[in-house]
PDB file of C-alpha atoms in Angstrom:
ATOM      1  CA  UNK A   1      -0.012   0.294   0.060  1.00  0.00           C
ATOM      2  CA  UNK A   2       0.956   3.712  -0.350  1.00  0.00           C
ATOM      3  CA  UNK A   3       1.070   4.058   3.194  1.00  0.00           C
ATOM      4  CA  UNK A   4       3.214   1.245   4.094  1.00  0.00           C
ATOM      5  CA  UNK A   5       5.756   2.574   1.227  1.00  0.00           C
ATOM      6  CA  UNK A   6       5.404   6.182   2.900  1.00  0.00           C
ATOM      7  CA  UNK A   7       6.312   4.562   6.224  1.00  0.00           C
ATOM      8  CA  UNK A   8       9.201   2.570   4.886  1.00  0.00           C
ATOM      9  CA  UNK A   9      10.678   5.696   3.265  1.00  0.00           C
ATOM     10  CA  UNK A  10      10.034   7.558   6.180  1.00  0.00           C
ATOM     11  CA  UNK A  11      12.232   5.094   8.120  1.00  0.00           C
ATOM     12  CA  UNK A  12      14.985   5.197   5.748  1.00  0.00           C
ATOM     13  CA  UNK A  13      15.151   8.887   5.669  1.00  0.00           C
ATOM     14  CA  UNK A  14      15.316   8.863   9.604  1.00  0.00           C
ATOM     15  CA  UNK A  15      18.330   6.432   9.194  1.00  0.00           C
ATOM     16  CA  UNK A  16      19.896   8.817   6.995  1.00  0.00           C
ATOM     17  CA  UNK A  17      19.277  11.745   9.201  1.00  0.00           C
ATOM     18  CA  UNK A  18      21.007   9.801  12.164  1.00  0.00           C
ATOM     19  CA  UNK A  19      24.128   9.656  10.139  1.00  0.00           C
ATOM     20  CA  UNK A  20      24.424  13.361  10.324  1.00  0.00           C
ATOM     21  CA  UNK A  21      24.131  13.471  14.094  1.00  0.00           C
ATOM     22  CA  UNK A  22      26.450  10.528  14.737  1.00  0.00           C
ATOM     23  CA  UNK A  23      29.435  12.737  15.264  1.00  0.00           C
ATOM     24  CA  UNK A  24      31.800  11.093  12.740  1.00  0.00           C
ATOM     25  CA  UNK A  25      33.535  12.908   9.781  1.00  0.00           C
ATOM     26  CA  UNK A  26      31.244  12.946   6.486  1.00  0.00           C
ATOM     27  CA  UNK A  27      32.326  14.092   3.405  1.00  0.00           C
ATOM     28  CA  UNK A  28      29.034  14.722   1.222  1.00  0.00           C
ATOM     29  CA  UNK A  29      29.269  15.098  -2.667  1.00  0.00           C
ATOM     30  CA  UNK A  30      25.704  16.237  -3.914  1.00  0.00           C
ATOM     31  CA  UNK A  31      24.660  15.575  -7.590  1.00  0.00           C
ATOM     32  CA  UNK A  32      25.563  19.221  -8.342  1.00  0.00           C
ATOM     33  CA  UNK A  33      29.133  18.250  -8.288  1.00  0.00           C
ATOM     34  CA  UNK A  34      28.856  14.942  -9.887  1.00  0.00           C
ATOM     35  CA  UNK A  35      26.952  16.336 -12.818  1.00  0.00           C
ATOM     36  CA  UNK A  36      30.112  18.600 -13.214  1.00  0.00           C
ATOM     37  CA  UNK A  37      32.044  15.142 -14.097  1.00  0.00           C
ATOM     38  CA  UNK A  38      30.275  14.844 -17.624  1.00  0.00           C
ATOM     39  CA  UNK A  39      31.661  12.843 -20.255  1.00  0.00           C
ATOM     40  CA  UNK A  40      31.677  14.659 -23.599  1.00  0.00           C
ATOM     41  CA  UNK A  41      32.291  13.376 -27.048  1.00  0.00           C
ATOM     42  CA  UNK A  42      35.920  14.599 -26.765  1.00  0.00           C
ATOM     43  CA  UNK A  43      36.594  13.077 -23.545  1.00  0.00           C
ATOM     44  CA  UNK A  44      35.164   9.564 -24.355  1.00  0.00           C
ATOM     45  CA  UNK A  45      37.196   9.969 -27.704  1.00  0.00           C
ATOM     46  CA  UNK A  46      40.664  10.556 -25.682  1.00  0.00           C
ATOM     47  CA  UNK A  47      39.879   7.581 -23.569  1.00  0.00           C
ATOM     48  CA  UNK A  48      39.078   5.371 -26.640  1.00  0.00           C
ATOM     49  CA  UNK A  49      42.317   6.678 -28.184  1.00  0.00           C
ATOM     50  CA  UNK A  50      44.500   4.988 -25.563  1.00  0.00           C
ATOM     51  CA  UNK A  51      43.803   2.035 -27.721  1.00  0.00           C
ATOM     52  CA  UNK A  52      44.018  -0.559 -24.875  1.00  0.00           C
ATOM     53  CA  UNK A  53      41.258  -3.494 -24.839  1.00  0.00           C
ATOM     54  CA  UNK A  54      40.210  -1.809 -21.157  1.00  0.00           C
ATOM     55  CA  UNK A  55      40.121   1.810 -22.563  1.00  0.00           C
ATOM     56  CA  UNK A  56      38.035   0.977 -25.653  1.00  0.00           C
ATOM     57  CA  UNK A  57      35.449  -1.154 -23.268  1.00  0.00           C
ATOM     58  CA  UNK A  58      35.195   2.126 -21.107  1.00  0.00           C
ATOM     59  CA  UNK A  59      34.698   4.224 -23.841  1.00  0.00           C
ATOM     60  CA  UNK A  60      32.036   1.587 -25.408  1.00  0.00           C
ATOM     61  CA  UNK A  61      30.173   1.750 -21.909  1.00  0.00           C
ATOM     62  CA  UNK A  62      30.346   5.466 -21.550  1.00  0.00           C
ATOM     63  CA  UNK A  63      29.060   5.893 -25.353  1.00  0.00           C
ATOM     64  CA  UNK A  64      26.172   3.254 -24.687  1.00  0.00           C
ATOM     65  CA  UNK A  65      25.071   5.168 -21.409  1.00  0.00           C
ATOM     66  CA  UNK A  66      25.826   8.630 -22.365  1.00  0.00           C
ATOM     67  CA  UNK A  67      22.826   8.572 -25.063  1.00  0.00           C
ATOM     68  CA  UNK A  68      20.311   8.252 -22.069  1.00  0.00           C
ATOM     69  CA  UNK A  69      21.836  11.081 -20.158  1.00  0.00           C
ATOM     70  CA  UNK A  70      22.146  13.067 -23.413  1.00  0.00           C
ATOM     71  CA  UNK A  71      18.500  12.697 -24.034  1.00  0.00           C
ATOM     72  CA  UNK A  72      17.684  13.176 -20.413  1.00  0.00           C
ATOM     73  CA  UNK A  73      19.531  16.300 -19.740  1.00  0.00           C
ATOM     74  CA  UNK A  74      20.351  17.547 -23.251  1.00  0.00           C
ATOM     75  CA  UNK A  75      23.790  17.417 -22.654  1.00  0.00           C
ATOM     76  CA  UNK A  76      26.996  16.375 -24.644  1.00  0.00           C
ATOM     77  CA  UNK A  77      27.325  13.558 -22.316  1.00  0.00           C
ATOM     78  CA  UNK A  78      26.630  11.823 -18.927  1.00  0.00           C
ATOM     79  CA  UNK A  79      27.698  12.498 -15.413  1.00  0.00           C
ATOM     80  CA  UNK A  80      30.059   9.950 -13.503  1.00  0.00           C
ATOM     81  CA  UNK A  81      28.860   9.790 -10.205  1.00  0.00           C
ATOM     82  CA  UNK A  82      30.553   6.882  -8.438  1.00  0.00           C
ATOM     83  CA  UNK A  83      34.001   7.716 -10.008  1.00  0.00           C
ATOM     84  CA  UNK A  84      33.921  11.053  -8.273  1.00  0.00           C
ATOM     85  CA  UNK A  85      34.212   9.180  -4.747  1.00  0.00           C
ATOM     86  CA  UNK A  86      37.292   7.372  -5.900  1.00  0.00           C
ATOM     87  CA  UNK A  87      38.802  10.398  -7.380  1.00  0.00           C
ATOM     88  CA  UNK A  88      38.012  12.152  -4.025  1.00  0.00           C
ATOM     89  CA  UNK A  89      39.864   9.380  -2.161  1.00  0.00           C
ATOM     90  CA  UNK A  90      42.752   9.812  -4.668  1.00  0.00           C
ATOM     91  CA  UNK A  91      43.187  13.581  -5.409  1.00  0.00           C
ATOM     92  CA  UNK A  92      41.031  15.275  -2.907  1.00  0.00           C
ATOM     93  CA  UNK A  93      42.805  18.584  -4.170  1.00  0.00           C
ATOM     94  CA  UNK A  94      40.804  18.781  -7.303  1.00  0.00           C
ATOM     95  CA  UNK A  95      37.505  19.198  -5.262  1.00  0.00           C
ATOM     96  CA  UNK A  96      36.528  22.115  -3.200  1.00  0.00           C
ATOM     97  CA  UNK A  97      33.789  22.673  -0.628  1.00  0.00           C
ATOM     98  CA  UNK A  98      33.307  23.949   2.851  1.00  0.00           C
ATOM     99  CA  UNK A  99      31.915  22.751   6.313  1.00  0.00           C
ATOM    100  CA  UNK A 100      28.410  23.025   6.586  1.00  0.00           C
ATOM    101  CA  UNK A 101      25.095  21.785   8.585  1.00  0.00           C
ATOM    102  CA  UNK A 102      23.504  19.198   6.603  1.00  0.00           C
ATOM    103  CA  UNK A 103      19.782  18.213   7.883  1.00  0.00           C
ATOM    104  CA  UNK A 104      17.551  15.482   6.049  1.00  0.00           C
ATOM    105  CA  UNK A 105      13.849  16.097   6.100  1.00  0.00           C
ATOM    106  CA  UNK A 106      11.967  13.673   7.792  1.00  0.00           C
ATOM    107  CA  UNK A 107       8.630  15.143   9.022  1.00  0.00           C
ATOM    108  CA  UNK A 108       7.044  17.075   5.891  1.00  0.00           C
ATOM    109  CA  UNK A 109       4.908  14.945   3.437  1.00  0.00           C
ATOM    110  CA  UNK A 110       6.064  17.470   0.789  1.00  0.00           C
ATOM    111  CA  UNK A 111       9.887  17.518   1.268  1.00  0.00           C
ATOM    112  CA  UNK A 112      10.274  13.903   2.983  1.00  0.00           C
ATOM    113  CA  UNK A 113      13.892  12.863   2.384  1.00  0.00           C
ATOM    114  CA  UNK A 114      15.133  16.400   1.046  1.00  0.00           C
ATOM    115  CA  UNK A 115      18.637  17.269   2.005  1.00  0.00           C
ATOM    116  CA  UNK A 116      18.980  20.696   3.294  1.00  0.00           C
ATOM    117  CA  UNK A 117      22.673  21.890   3.365  1.00  0.00           C
ATOM    118  CA  UNK A 118      23.195  25.168   5.187  1.00  0.00           C
ATOM    119  CA  UNK A 119      25.757  26.432   2.544  1.00  0.00           C
ATOM    120  CA  UNK A 120      25.787  30.061   3.271  1.00  0.00           C
ATOM    121  CA  UNK A 121      25.802  29.407   7.149  1.00  0.00           C
ATOM    122  CA  UNK A 122      22.437  31.290   7.715  1.00  0.00           C
ATOM    123  CA  UNK A 123      21.622  29.119  10.669  1.00  0.00           C
ATOM    124  CA  UNK A 124      23.383  28.618  13.947  1.00  0.00           C
ATOM    125  CA  UNK A 125      23.341  24.813  13.613  1.00  0.00           C
ATOM    126  CA  UNK A 126      26.874  22.995  13.961  1.00  0.00           C
ATOM    127  CA  UNK A 127      28.502  21.768  10.907  1.00  0.00           C
ATOM    128  CA  UNK A 128      28.383  17.946  10.703  1.00  0.00           C
ATOM    129  CA  UNK A 129      29.730  17.528   7.037  1.00  0.00           C
ATOM    130  CA  UNK A 130      32.175  18.524   4.453  1.00  0.00           C
ATOM    131  CA  UNK A 131      30.066  19.329   1.412  1.00  0.00           C
ATOM    132  CA  UNK A 132      31.751  19.191  -1.601  1.00  0.00           C
ATOM    133  CA  UNK A 133      30.788  22.181  -3.949  1.00  0.00           C
ATOM    134  CA  UNK A 134      32.992  22.148  -7.081  1.00  0.00           C
ATOM    135  CA  UNK A 135      35.355  19.953  -8.965  1.00  0.00           C
ATOM    136  CA  UNK A 136      37.988  20.308 -11.785  1.00  0.00           C
ATOM    137  CA  UNK A 137      36.405  18.187 -14.408  1.00  0.00           C
ATOM    138  CA  UNK A 138      39.515  18.598 -16.606  1.00  0.00           C
ATOM    139  CA  UNK A 139      41.754  17.236 -13.793  1.00  0.00           C
ATOM    140  CA  UNK A 140      39.084  14.385 -13.077  1.00  0.00           C
ATOM    141  CA  UNK A 141      39.393  13.239 -16.799  1.00  0.00           C
ATOM    142  CA  UNK A 142      42.840  13.504 -16.820  1.00  0.00           C
ATOM    143  CA  UNK A 143      43.045  11.270 -13.501  1.00  0.00           C
ATOM    144  CA  UNK A 144      40.484   8.728 -15.354  1.00  0.00           C
ATOM    145  CA  UNK A 145      42.632   8.882 -18.752  1.00  0.00           C
ATOM    146  CA  UNK A 146      45.992   8.553 -17.161  1.00  0.00           C
ATOM    147  CA  UNK A 147      44.855   5.683 -14.903  1.00  0.00           C
ATOM    148  CA  UNK A 148      42.902   3.635 -17.938  1.00  0.00           C
ATOM    149  CA  UNK A 149      46.353   4.257 -19.909  1.00  0.00           C
ATOM    150  CA  UNK A 150      48.166   1.964 -17.385  1.00  0.00           C
ATOM    151  CA  UNK A 151      45.703  -0.774 -17.818  1.00  0.00           C
ATOM    152  CA  UNK A 152      45.997  -3.548 -20.508  1.00  0.00           C
TER     153      UNK A 152
END
């Protein structure tokens, strides 16, 4: 039923909200950032140009999935969400951000599950996460291309 799905969703959001009150270091990378890690025809061509089996396979996969993102977002490619996490661990200097208060809405039916980031520090709520706000997309794709060039 709709009510049981709503209740289950509410429980999930409450667990997510608990993470931000746990007092542990959290780095958050919103979709606003990962959507800056856009594959483009030129970037995919550079990966394909490496010529290795791995690079060609990666280029094939990117081109296959890009078409859905291009249609959905009207862009020249698609975002690479998960690789941003790995890039953050390898080269955090290619990202910028700030410490903020982050809350997950758990009460409102209209905004249930919404992530609210106090980016401009307008509340007195304590900072509980480092929120990534930008990335150097060219450096990101250099990292990917350089790493793929080392594989067979």
